[in-house]
Short mmCIF file of C-alpha atoms in Angstrom, two decimals:
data_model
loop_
_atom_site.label_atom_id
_atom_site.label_comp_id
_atom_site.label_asym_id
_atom_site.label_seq_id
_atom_site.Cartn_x
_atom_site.Cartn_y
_atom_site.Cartn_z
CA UNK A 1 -1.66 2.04 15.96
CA UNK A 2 -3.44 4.77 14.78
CA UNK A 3 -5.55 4.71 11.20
CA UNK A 4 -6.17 6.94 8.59
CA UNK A 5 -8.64 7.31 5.72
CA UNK A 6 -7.46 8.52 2.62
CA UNK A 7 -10.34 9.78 0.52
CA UNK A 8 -9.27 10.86 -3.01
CA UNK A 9 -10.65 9.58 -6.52
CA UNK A 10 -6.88 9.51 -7.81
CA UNK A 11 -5.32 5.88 -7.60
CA UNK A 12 -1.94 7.56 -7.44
CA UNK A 13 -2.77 10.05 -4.93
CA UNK A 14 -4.37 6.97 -2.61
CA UNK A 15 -0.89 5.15 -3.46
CA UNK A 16 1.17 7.66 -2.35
CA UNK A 17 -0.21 8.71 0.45
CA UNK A 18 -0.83 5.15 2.38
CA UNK A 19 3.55 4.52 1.04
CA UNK A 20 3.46 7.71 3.64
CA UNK A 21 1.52 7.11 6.15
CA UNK A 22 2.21 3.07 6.59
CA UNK A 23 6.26 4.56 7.23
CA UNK A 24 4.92 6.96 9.92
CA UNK A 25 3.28 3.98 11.12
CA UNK A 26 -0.55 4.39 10.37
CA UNK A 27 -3.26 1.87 9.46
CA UNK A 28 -4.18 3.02 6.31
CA UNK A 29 -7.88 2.67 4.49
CA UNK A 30 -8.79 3.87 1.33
CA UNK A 31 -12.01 5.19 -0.51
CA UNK A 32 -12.39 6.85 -3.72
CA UNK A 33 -14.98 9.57 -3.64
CA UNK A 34 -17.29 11.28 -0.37
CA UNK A 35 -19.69 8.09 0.13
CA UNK A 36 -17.60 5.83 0.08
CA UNK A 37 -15.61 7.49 2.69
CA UNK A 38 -18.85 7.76 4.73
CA UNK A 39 -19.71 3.98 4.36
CA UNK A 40 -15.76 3.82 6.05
CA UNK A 41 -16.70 5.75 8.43
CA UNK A 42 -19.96 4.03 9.68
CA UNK A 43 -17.89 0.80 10.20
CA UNK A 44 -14.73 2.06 12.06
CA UNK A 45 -14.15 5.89 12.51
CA UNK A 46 -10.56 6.84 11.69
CA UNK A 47 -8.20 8.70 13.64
CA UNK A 48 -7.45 11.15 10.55
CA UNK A 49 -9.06 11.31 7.24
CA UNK A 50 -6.91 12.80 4.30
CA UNK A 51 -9.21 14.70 1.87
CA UNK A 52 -9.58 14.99 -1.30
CA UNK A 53 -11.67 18.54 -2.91
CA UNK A 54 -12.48 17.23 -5.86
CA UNK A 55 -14.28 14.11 -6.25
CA UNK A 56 -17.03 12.11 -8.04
CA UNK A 57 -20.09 11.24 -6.79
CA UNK A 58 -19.51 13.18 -3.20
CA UNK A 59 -16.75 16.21 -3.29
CA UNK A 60 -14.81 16.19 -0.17
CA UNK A 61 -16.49 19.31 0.98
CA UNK A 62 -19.98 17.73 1.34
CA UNK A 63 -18.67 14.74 3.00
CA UNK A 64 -17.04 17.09 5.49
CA UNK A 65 -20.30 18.58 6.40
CA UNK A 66 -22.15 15.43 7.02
CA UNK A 67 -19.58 14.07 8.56
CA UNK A 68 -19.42 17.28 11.19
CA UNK A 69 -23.25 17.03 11.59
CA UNK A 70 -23.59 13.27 12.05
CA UNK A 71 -23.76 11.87 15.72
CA UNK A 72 -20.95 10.07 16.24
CA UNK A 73 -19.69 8.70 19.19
CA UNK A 74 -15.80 10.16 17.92
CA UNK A 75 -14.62 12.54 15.16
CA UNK A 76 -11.45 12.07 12.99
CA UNK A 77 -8.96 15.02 12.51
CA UNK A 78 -9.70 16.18 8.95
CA UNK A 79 -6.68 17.25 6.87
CA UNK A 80 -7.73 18.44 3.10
CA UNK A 81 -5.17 18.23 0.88
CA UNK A 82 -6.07 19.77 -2.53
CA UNK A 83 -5.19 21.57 -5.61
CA UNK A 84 -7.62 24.20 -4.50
CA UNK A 85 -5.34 26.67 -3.06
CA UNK A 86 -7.25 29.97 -2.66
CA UNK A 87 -8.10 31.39 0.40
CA UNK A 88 -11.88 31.09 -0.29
CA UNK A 89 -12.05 27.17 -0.52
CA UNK A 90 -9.39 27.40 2.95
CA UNK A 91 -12.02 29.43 4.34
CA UNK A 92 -14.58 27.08 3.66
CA UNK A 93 -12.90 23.89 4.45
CA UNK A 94 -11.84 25.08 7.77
CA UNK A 95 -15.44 26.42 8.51
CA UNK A 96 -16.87 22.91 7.16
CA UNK A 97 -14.32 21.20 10.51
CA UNK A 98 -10.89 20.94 8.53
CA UNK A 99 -8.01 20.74 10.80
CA UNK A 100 -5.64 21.34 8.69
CA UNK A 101 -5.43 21.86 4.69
CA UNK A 102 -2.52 21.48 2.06
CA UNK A 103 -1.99 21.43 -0.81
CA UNK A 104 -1.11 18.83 -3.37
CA UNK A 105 1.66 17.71 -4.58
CA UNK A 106 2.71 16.55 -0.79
CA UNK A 107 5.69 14.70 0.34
CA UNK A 108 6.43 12.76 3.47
CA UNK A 109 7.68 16.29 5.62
CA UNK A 110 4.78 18.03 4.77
CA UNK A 111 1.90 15.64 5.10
CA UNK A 112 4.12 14.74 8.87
CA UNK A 113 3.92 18.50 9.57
CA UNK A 114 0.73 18.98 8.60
CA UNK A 115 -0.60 15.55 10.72
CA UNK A 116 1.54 17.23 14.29
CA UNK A 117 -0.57 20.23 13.60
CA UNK A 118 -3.69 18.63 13.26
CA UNK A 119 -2.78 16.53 16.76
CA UNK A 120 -2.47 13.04 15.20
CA UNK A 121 1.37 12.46 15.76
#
């Protein structure tokens, strides 16, 4: 079974998205902001991670970055999915490592979609 860490400071967005991913059949983890993601991360790398912009503490942006230029043994597909829809932050994310990037609100065909793109299903 394949996991996924969904990284977003929104309860609701977290809830959603695991309803989602546990039908298409994913182990699903959950961390509220950029570090804690990280501290996920260090103890089991995901398969995916599911990224939120806009966050507390650590945005998703920065966590991207570290998470790109730390060692690991394995990297996750990253797919960003934010209210940031320009095509500078894009730009950015998929310079940063993004895989893929949509926007939010999602439903179950597009975050699917978006996850066969990325390679995951």
């Amino acid at each position: 079974m394949k996991n996924c860490l969904v990284v977003d400071d929104s309860k609701v967005i977290r809830k959603v998205a695991r309803h989602i991913l546990e039908a298409l059949e994913f182990e699903v983890r959950e961390a509220g902001d950029g570090c804690e993601a990280l501290a996920c991360c260090e103890i089991q790398m995901p398969d995916v991670v599911l990224l939120d912009w806009n966050m507390p503490v650590m945005n998703g942006i920065d966590f991207l970055r570290i998470l790109r230029q730390r060692s690991f043994p394995s990297q996750p597909k990253v797919v960003f999915c934010t209210t940031e829809t320009d095509a500078a932050h894009i730009r950015t994310a998929i310079e940063a490592g993004a895989d893929e990037y949509m926007m939010k609100p999602f439903d179950r065909e597009t975050l699917e979609v978006k996850l066969e793109i990325a390679g995951v299903v």
